[in-house]
Amino acid sequence: MPVHATLEHAFRTRADGARAAGAARVGVFGEGVPLPLIAAMGGLALDIKAPPLSDAADGPHSAVVAAVTEPFLDAFAARFLHRFAAGAFDSYATLIFARDDVAGLASYQYALELRRSGRLPATGPRLYLWNMLHSDSPPALAFNRTELARLSDHLAETLGSVPDPDKLSAAVAGETRRAKAVASLPSGGAEAFVARNAGRWMTSEDHTAALGPVAQTDGPHIALVGSACDVPVMHDLCSGFGQVCADLQDYGRPRPIAENAADLLQSLAKDPLAVRAAPPDRFTRALQSGTETAELVVASMDSNDDSFGWELPILKRATEARGARFLNLGFRPFRPDAAWQDRARGRIAEALA
């Protein structure tokens, strides 16, 4: 059955269509930010990395941004900066960028410099870089505790609130209920993709209430890996050939969540699919284990990717060593056109023949 209309609307309009209902808007760029802390302090966390689907062509254009951004800048970062300059986030209290996210780090640095140099006014949301180490070593744990305290102070100062243990526990419980509902969705399929990601622009309560059964495809198991992809194009391409048993790309996989009110960073720091997971082979092992049931592993990357591509040779060897097939589609456009999709569909058909 099709996804709930509320989910479809949230997925298409994204941050621009989100209803704050009295809460302060807090933009989040990238994974690993402790979202329950934002909710407990009166904020509504909204994903600002993925632009609305109405922005599918070029979106807002700022000559100021175009004058300082290089052509190799990640498409998510470029889209954000043009929207930032156009005032899309002027109503937000603060924008939080995850240090782990390559596009998020670049977006933070460029936005900060555009303001510092006077090219853009200093009015509008505050800008904050969230830095967390994905290691359980004592120095890393101490560093993460300090970073969490800094973030809490920033939110308190920005939102005019103070941490409340009861509200924090309730927010964590809400995220946990949402995660359980999301876990019941199929790993693959465009409908499941939309239903899962719509929550990035909804409260945990509203998202959980709107979730329901969605269609699931069958056939050979296909796994998707690569750079972040905020649209279900790869799921659509695979739907005629088999079922996506795993999508390990950002937006494809469920968001890592804070599961413990007493230690918000415990599960976030252990996320094995974080690009900066330490030691680095944790990420490599997670890719291999997450795709081990697939008959075909399909990789595609953003043309400006400078992190994930290094993993492909070893993943290809491991996949083929267990008798499965590996297909590298190469660079995937930010919004793949019909010609690219036709070529990709043909190559998937060949790989499964």
GROMACS .gro file of C-alpha atoms in nm:
model
  353
    1MET     CA    1   0.000   0.000   0.000
    2PRO     CA    2   0.123   0.358  -0.068
    3VAL     CA    3   0.283   0.562   0.206
    4HIS     CA    4   0.070   0.797   0.413
    5ALA     CA    5   0.010   1.133   0.243
    6THR     CA    6   0.168   1.309   0.541
    7LEU     CA    7   0.491   1.118   0.485
    8GLU     CA    8   0.489   1.186   0.112
    9HIS     CA    9   0.440   1.559   0.173
   10ALA     CA   10   0.718   1.574   0.434
   11PHE     CA   11   0.957   1.390   0.206
   12ARG     CA   12   0.892   1.618  -0.090
   13THR     CA   13   0.884   1.956   0.082
   14ARG     CA   14   1.145   1.870   0.347
   15ALA     CA   15   1.269   2.153   0.570
   16ASP     CA   16   1.068   2.411   0.376
   17GLY     CA   17   0.740   2.235   0.452
   18ALA     CA   18   0.805   2.135   0.814
   19ARG     CA   19   0.571   2.265   1.082
   20ALA     CA   20   0.749   2.377   1.395
   21ALA     CA   21   0.432   2.414   1.609
   22GLY     CA   22   0.595   2.661   1.845
   23ALA     CA   23   0.929   2.483   1.867
   24ALA     CA   24   1.249   2.656   1.764
   25ARG     CA   25   1.384   2.532   1.431
   26VAL     CA   26   1.726   2.370   1.455
   27GLY     CA   27   1.892   2.270   1.130
   28VAL     CA   28   2.099   1.951   1.127
   29PHE     CA   29   2.345   1.870   0.848
   30GLY     CA   30   2.477   1.513   0.863
   31GLU     CA   31   2.439   1.210   1.087
   32GLY     CA   32   2.539   1.151   1.448
   33VAL     CA   33   2.395   1.460   1.617
   34PRO     CA   34   2.217   1.369   1.947
   35LEU     CA   35   1.866   1.465   1.836
   36PRO     CA   36   1.688   1.395   2.169
   37LEU     CA   37   1.894   1.671   2.331
   38ILE     CA   38   1.755   1.919   2.078
   39ALA     CA   39   1.396   1.802   2.138
   40ALA     CA   40   1.438   1.807   2.516
   41MET     CA   41   1.550   2.170   2.500
   42GLY     CA   42   1.256   2.289   2.294
   43GLY     CA   43   1.394   2.256   1.943
   44LEU     CA   44   1.268   2.081   1.633
   45ALA     CA   45   1.558   1.917   1.451
   46LEU     CA   46   1.522   1.940   1.072
   47ASP     CA   47   1.753   1.790   0.812
   48ILE     CA   48   1.898   2.076   0.606
   49LYS     CA   49   2.135   1.870   0.395
   50ALA     CA   50   1.873   1.739   0.151
   51PRO     CA   51   1.697   2.017  -0.044
   52PRO     CA   52   1.325   2.003  -0.125
   53LEU     CA   53   1.242   1.804  -0.438
   54SER     CA   54   1.101   2.122  -0.592
   55ASP     CA   55   1.466   2.231  -0.596
   56ALA     CA   56   1.548   1.950  -0.839
   57ALA     CA   57   1.688   2.167  -1.119
   58ASP     CA   58   1.929   2.435  -1.003
   59GLY     CA   59   1.748   2.578  -0.703
   60PRO     CA   60   1.826   2.926  -0.564
   61HIS     CA   61   2.134   3.088  -0.712
   62SER     CA   62   2.352   3.341  -0.532
   63ALA     CA   63   2.620   3.529  -0.722
   64VAL     CA   64   2.798   3.583  -0.390
   65VAL     CA   65   2.820   3.207  -0.331
   66ALA     CA   66   2.908   3.131  -0.693
   67ALA     CA   67   3.202   3.372  -0.673
   68VAL     CA   68   3.376   3.180  -0.395
   69THR     CA   69   3.278   2.815  -0.437
   70GLU     CA   70   3.497   2.582  -0.641
   71PRO     CA   71   3.348   2.347  -0.903
   72PHE     CA   72   3.456   2.041  -0.706
   73LEU     CA   73   3.236   2.131  -0.409
   74ASP     CA   74   2.993   1.857  -0.308
   75ALA     CA   75   2.645   1.908  -0.456
   76PHE     CA   76   2.478   1.889  -0.112
   77ALA     CA   77   2.712   2.163   0.014
   78ALA     CA   78   2.663   2.381  -0.293
   79ARG     CA   79   2.283   2.353  -0.275
   80PHE     CA   80   2.289   2.435   0.094
   81LEU     CA   81   2.507   2.744   0.049
   82HIS     CA   82   2.289   2.890  -0.226
   83ARG     CA   83   1.979   2.827  -0.013
   84PHE     CA   84   2.156   2.974   0.292
   85ALA     CA   85   2.243   3.291   0.101
   86ALA     CA   86   1.883   3.315  -0.025
   87GLY     CA   87   1.752   3.322   0.333
   88ALA     CA   88   1.599   2.974   0.345
   89PHE     CA   89   1.719   2.929   0.703
   90ASP     CA   90   1.668   3.279   0.840
   91SER     CA   91   1.391   3.158   1.073
   92TYR     CA   92   1.617   2.895   1.233
   93ALA     CA   93   1.775   2.942   1.574
   94THR     CA   94   2.091   2.752   1.486
   95LEU     CA   95   2.238   2.522   1.223
   96ILE     CA   96   2.441   2.225   1.346
   97PHE     CA   97   2.690   2.063   1.109
   98ALA     CA   98   2.834   1.717   1.172
   99ARG     CA   99   3.212   1.710   1.144
  100ASP     CA  100   3.181   1.353   1.013
  101ASP     CA  101   2.994   1.467   0.704
  102VAL     CA  102   3.232   1.585   0.429
  103ALA     CA  103   2.966   1.811   0.278
  104GLY     CA  104   2.862   1.930   0.624
  105LEU     CA  105   3.214   2.036   0.717
  106ALA     CA  106   3.256   2.225   0.389
  107SER     CA  107   2.915   2.390   0.430
  108TYR     CA  108   3.003   2.508   0.780
  109GLN     CA  109   3.341   2.645   0.674
  110TYR     CA  110   3.207   2.828   0.370
  111ALA     CA  111   2.904   2.970   0.552
  112LEU     CA  112   3.125   3.090   0.836
  113GLU     CA  113   3.372   3.253   0.597
  114LEU     CA  114   3.098   3.416   0.390
  115ARG     CA  115   2.976   3.585   0.706
  116ARG     CA  116   3.321   3.664   0.842
  117SER     CA  117   3.426   3.832   0.518
  118GLY     CA  118   3.107   4.039   0.510
  119ARG     CA  119   2.980   3.882   0.188
  120LEU     CA  120   2.668   3.769   0.376
  121PRO     CA  121   2.513   3.942   0.678
  122ALA     CA  122   2.575   3.798   1.023
  123THR     CA  123   2.202   3.794   1.094
  124GLY     CA  124   2.006   3.470   1.088
  125PRO     CA  125   2.087   3.139   1.256
  126ARG     CA  126   2.398   3.066   1.455
  127LEU     CA  127   2.642   2.817   1.303
  128TYR     CA  128   2.778   2.529   1.508
  129LEU     CA  129   3.016   2.242   1.429
  130TRP     CA  130   2.939   1.915   1.610
  131ASN     CA  131   3.251   1.703   1.646
  132MET     CA  132   3.237   1.349   1.785
  133LEU     CA  133   3.499   1.074   1.778
  134HIS     CA  134   3.383   0.725   1.685
  135SER     CA  135   3.602   0.535   1.927
  136ASP     CA  136   3.561   0.395   2.276
  137SER     CA  137   3.914   0.475   2.395
  138PRO     CA  138   3.931   0.673   2.723
  139PRO     CA  139   4.068   0.989   2.554
  140ALA     CA  140   3.790   0.972   2.291
  141LEU     CA  141   3.523   0.927   2.557
  142ALA     CA  142   3.655   1.228   2.748
  143PHE     CA  143   3.664   1.435   2.430
  144ASN     CA  144   3.306   1.336   2.341
  145ARG     CA  145   3.179   1.427   2.688
  146THR     CA  146   3.335   1.770   2.650
  147GLU     CA  147   3.179   1.813   2.305
  148LEU     CA  148   2.837   1.711   2.437
  149ALA     CA  149   2.864   1.966   2.718
  150ARG     CA  150   2.958   2.234   2.463
  151LEU     CA  151   2.659   2.144   2.247
  152SER     CA  152   2.428   2.151   2.549
  153ASP     CA  153   2.560   2.497   2.644
  154HIS     CA  154   2.514   2.618   2.286
  155LEU     CA  155   2.152   2.497   2.277
  156ALA     CA  156   2.080   2.644   2.620
  157GLU     CA  157   2.214   2.981   2.514
  158THR     CA  158   2.044   2.972   2.175
  159LEU     CA  159   1.705   2.830   2.272
  160GLY     CA  160   1.683   2.985   2.617
  161SER     CA  161   1.630   2.647   2.780
  162VAL     CA  162   1.810   2.421   3.024
  163PRO     CA  163   1.856   2.044   3.011
  164ASP     CA  164   1.571   1.860   3.186
  165PRO     CA  165   1.634   1.492   3.270
  166ASP     CA  166   1.266   1.400   3.239
  167LYS     CA  167   1.227   1.572   2.903
  168LEU     CA  168   1.548   1.412   2.782
  169SER     CA  169   1.428   1.065   2.884
  170ALA     CA  170   1.097   1.127   2.708
  171ALA     CA  171   1.276   1.244   2.393
  172VAL     CA  172   1.500   0.936   2.391
  173ALA     CA  173   1.196   0.712   2.440
  174GLY     CA  174   1.025   0.886   2.147
  175GLU     CA  175   1.325   0.826   1.922
  176THR     CA  176   1.339   0.463   2.032
  177ARG     CA  177   0.972   0.408   1.945
  178ARG     CA  178   1.031   0.570   1.608
  179ALA     CA  179   1.336   0.350   1.545
  180LYS     CA  180   1.136   0.035   1.619
  181ALA     CA  181   0.862   0.143   1.378
  182VAL     CA  182   1.120   0.225   1.109
  183ALA     CA  183   1.288  -0.112   1.163
  184SER     CA  184   0.964  -0.284   1.062
  185LEU     CA  185   0.988  -0.130   0.713
  186PRO     CA  186   1.151  -0.327   0.431
  187SER     CA  187   1.514  -0.243   0.363
  188GLY     CA  188   1.439  -0.172  -0.001
  189GLY     CA  189   1.174  -0.014  -0.219
  190ALA     CA  190   1.094   0.347  -0.297
  191GLU     CA  191   0.793   0.352  -0.063
  192ALA     CA  192   0.996   0.234   0.235
  193PHE     CA  193   1.268   0.486   0.146
  194VAL     CA  194   1.017   0.771   0.150
  195ALA     CA  195   0.846   0.652   0.468
  196ARG     CA  196   1.176   0.614   0.653
  197ASN     CA  197   1.327   0.947   0.552
  198ALA     CA  198   1.013   1.158   0.592
  199GLY     CA  199   1.087   1.154   0.965
  200ARG     CA  200   1.382   1.384   0.911
  201TRP     CA  201   1.129   1.667   0.883
  202MET     CA  202   0.875   1.548   1.144
  203THR     CA  203   0.864   1.502   1.519
  204SER     CA  204   0.925   1.145   1.636
  205GLU     CA  205   0.563   1.123   1.753
  206ASP     CA  206   0.413   1.239   1.423
  207HIS     CA  207   0.644   1.019   1.221
  208THR     CA  208   0.572   0.707   1.425
  209ALA     CA  209   0.197   0.768   1.405
  210ALA     CA  210   0.204   0.800   1.026
  211LEU     CA  211   0.412   0.489   0.957
  212GLY     CA  212   0.236   0.180   0.827
  213PRO     CA  213   0.285  -0.120   0.599
  214VAL     CA  214   0.446  -0.052   0.262
  215ALA     CA  215   0.506  -0.267  -0.043
  216GLN     CA  216   0.803  -0.500  -0.061
  217THR     CA  217   0.957  -0.638  -0.379
  218ASP     CA  218   1.099  -0.987  -0.423
  219GLY     CA  219   1.365  -1.156  -0.631
  220PRO     CA  220   1.746  -1.166  -0.609
  221HIS     CA  221   1.899  -0.978  -0.317
  222ILE     CA  222   2.070  -0.652  -0.413
  223ALA     CA  223   2.276  -0.430  -0.181
  224LEU     CA  224   2.343  -0.060  -0.242
  225VAL     CA  225   2.657   0.118  -0.130
  226GLY     CA  226   2.810   0.456  -0.207
  227SER     CA  227   2.775   0.825  -0.135
  228ALA     CA  228   2.466   0.975   0.027
  229CYS     CA  229   2.159   0.957  -0.197
  230ASP     CA  230   1.852   1.145  -0.075
  231VAL     CA  231   1.612   1.018  -0.345
  232PRO     CA  232   1.496   0.658  -0.406
  233VAL     CA  233   1.631   0.646  -0.762
  234MET     CA  234   1.851   0.342  -0.696
  235HIS     CA  235   1.559   0.155  -0.542
  236ASP     CA  236   1.346   0.234  -0.845
  237LEU     CA  237   1.621   0.107  -1.076
  238CYS     CA  238   1.652  -0.221  -0.888
  239SER     CA  239   1.280  -0.285  -0.843
  240GLY     CA  240   1.245  -0.462  -1.176
  241PHE     CA  241   1.530  -0.703  -1.104
  242GLY     CA  242   1.509  -0.800  -0.739
  243GLN     CA  243   1.479  -0.669  -0.385
  244VAL     CA  244   1.715  -0.432  -0.211
  245CYS     CA  245   1.815  -0.623   0.099
  246ALA     CA  246   2.046  -0.349   0.226
  247ASP     CA  247   2.108   0.016   0.147
  248LEU     CA  248   2.415   0.129   0.337
  249GLN     CA  249   2.426   0.479   0.193
  250ASP     CA  250   2.328   0.775   0.409
  251TYR     CA  251   1.951   0.823   0.365
  252GLY     CA  252   1.933   0.458   0.263
  253ARG     CA  253   2.009   0.322   0.608
  254PRO     CA  254   1.816   0.415   0.924
  255ARG     CA  255   1.967   0.711   1.105
  256PRO     CA  256   2.193   0.629   1.399
  257ILE     CA  257   2.010   0.734   1.715
  258ALA     CA  258   2.088   0.811   2.077
  259GLU     CA  259   1.941   0.516   2.271
  260ASN     CA  260   2.042   0.598   2.628
  261ALA     CA  261   1.942   0.913   2.815
  262ALA     CA  262   2.223   0.859   3.064
  263ASP     CA  263   2.482   0.839   2.785
  264LEU     CA  264   2.353   1.006   2.471
  265LEU     CA  265   2.666   0.934   2.271
  266GLN     CA  266   2.710   0.566   2.354
  267SER     CA  267   2.538   0.425   2.044
  268LEU     CA  268   2.624   0.720   1.820
  269ALA     CA  269   2.996   0.685   1.886
  270LYS     CA  270   2.980   0.314   1.804
  271ASP     CA  271   2.812   0.364   1.466
  272PRO     CA  272   3.028   0.139   1.242
  273LEU     CA  273   2.911   0.310   0.922
  274ALA     CA  274   3.037   0.651   1.030
  275VAL     CA  275   3.306   0.753   0.782
  276ARG     CA  276   3.544   0.839   1.068
  277ALA     CA  277   3.485   0.514   1.257
  278ALA     CA  278   3.800   0.415   1.444
  279PRO     CA  279   3.984   0.198   1.386
  280PRO     CA  280   3.910   0.247   1.013
  281ASP     CA  281   3.860  -0.123   0.944
  282ARG     CA  282   3.537  -0.108   1.150
  283PHE     CA  283   3.382   0.073   0.854
  284THR     CA  284   3.529  -0.179   0.608
  285ARG     CA  285   3.398  -0.475   0.808
  286ALA     CA  286   3.054  -0.313   0.842
  287LEU     CA  287   3.028  -0.277   0.465
  288GLN     CA  288   3.118  -0.641   0.411
  289SER     CA  289   2.885  -0.777   0.678
  290GLY     CA  290   2.601  -0.549   0.568
  291THR     CA  291   2.617  -0.676   0.210
  292GLU     CA  292   2.702  -1.042   0.272
  293THR     CA  293   2.355  -1.177   0.183
  294ALA     CA  294   2.338  -0.991  -0.148
  295GLU     CA  295   2.376  -1.168  -0.481
  296LEU     CA  296   2.468  -0.832  -0.635
  297VAL     CA  297   2.634  -0.532  -0.472
  298VAL     CA  298   2.577  -0.206  -0.662
  299ALA     CA  299   2.802   0.094  -0.594
  300SER     CA  300   2.751   0.451  -0.712
  301MET     CA  301   2.914   0.770  -0.591
  302ASP     CA  302   2.885   1.143  -0.609
  303SER     CA  303   3.135   1.281  -0.860
  304ASN     CA  304   3.299   1.484  -0.582
  305ASP     CA  305   3.318   1.198  -0.332
  306ASP     CA  306   3.650   1.194  -0.150
  307SER     CA  307   3.582   0.944   0.125
  308PHE     CA  308   3.380   0.638   0.028
  309GLY     CA  309   3.548   0.550  -0.302
  310TRP     CA  310   3.858   0.422  -0.125
  311GLU     CA  311   3.652   0.132   0.011
  312LEU     CA  312   3.543  -0.007  -0.325
  313PRO     CA  313   3.844  -0.222  -0.423
  314ILE     CA  314   3.845  -0.427  -0.102
  315LEU     CA  315   3.463  -0.456  -0.100
  316LYS     CA  316   3.471  -0.575  -0.461
  317ARG     CA  317   3.729  -0.842  -0.377
  318ALA     CA  318   3.536  -0.959  -0.073
  319THR     CA  319   3.207  -0.972  -0.265
  320GLU     CA  320   3.348  -1.171  -0.554
  321ALA     CA  321   3.541  -1.402  -0.320
  322ARG     CA  322   3.212  -1.529  -0.178
  323GLY     CA  323   3.071  -1.587  -0.527
  324ALA     CA  324   2.851  -1.279  -0.556
  325ARG     CA  325   2.866  -1.006  -0.820
  326PHE     CA  326   2.985  -0.649  -0.782
  327LEU     CA  327   2.878  -0.361  -1.008
  328ASN     CA  328   3.033  -0.016  -0.990
  329LEU     CA  329   2.810   0.232  -1.173
  330GLY     CA  330   3.070   0.504  -1.126
  331PHE     CA  331   2.967   0.861  -1.067
  332ARG     CA  332   2.599   0.918  -0.995
  333PRO     CA  333   2.462   1.266  -1.077
  334PHE     CA  334   2.300   1.452  -0.790
  335ARG     CA  335   1.964   1.412  -0.965
  336PRO     CA  336   2.014   1.132  -1.224
  337ASP     CA  337   1.839   1.204  -1.554
  338ALA     CA  338   1.658   0.950  -1.771
  339ALA     CA  339   1.966   0.876  -1.983
  340TRP     CA  340   2.180   0.791  -1.681
  341GLN     CA  341   1.904   0.577  -1.535
  342ASP     CA  342   1.861   0.387  -1.861
  343ARG     CA  343   2.232   0.309  -1.874
  344ALA     CA  344   2.235   0.202  -1.510
  345ARG     CA  345   1.928  -0.017  -1.558
  346GLY     CA  346   2.095  -0.190  -1.850
  347ARG     CA  347   2.412  -0.258  -1.651
  348ILE     CA  348   2.214  -0.399  -1.358
  349ALA     CA  349   2.029  -0.631  -1.597
  350GLU     CA  350   2.361  -0.750  -1.741
  351ALA     CA  351   2.508  -0.810  -1.397
  352LEU     CA  352   2.214  -1.029  -1.296
  353ALA     CA  353   2.188  -1.215  -1.628
   0.00000   0.00000   0.00000
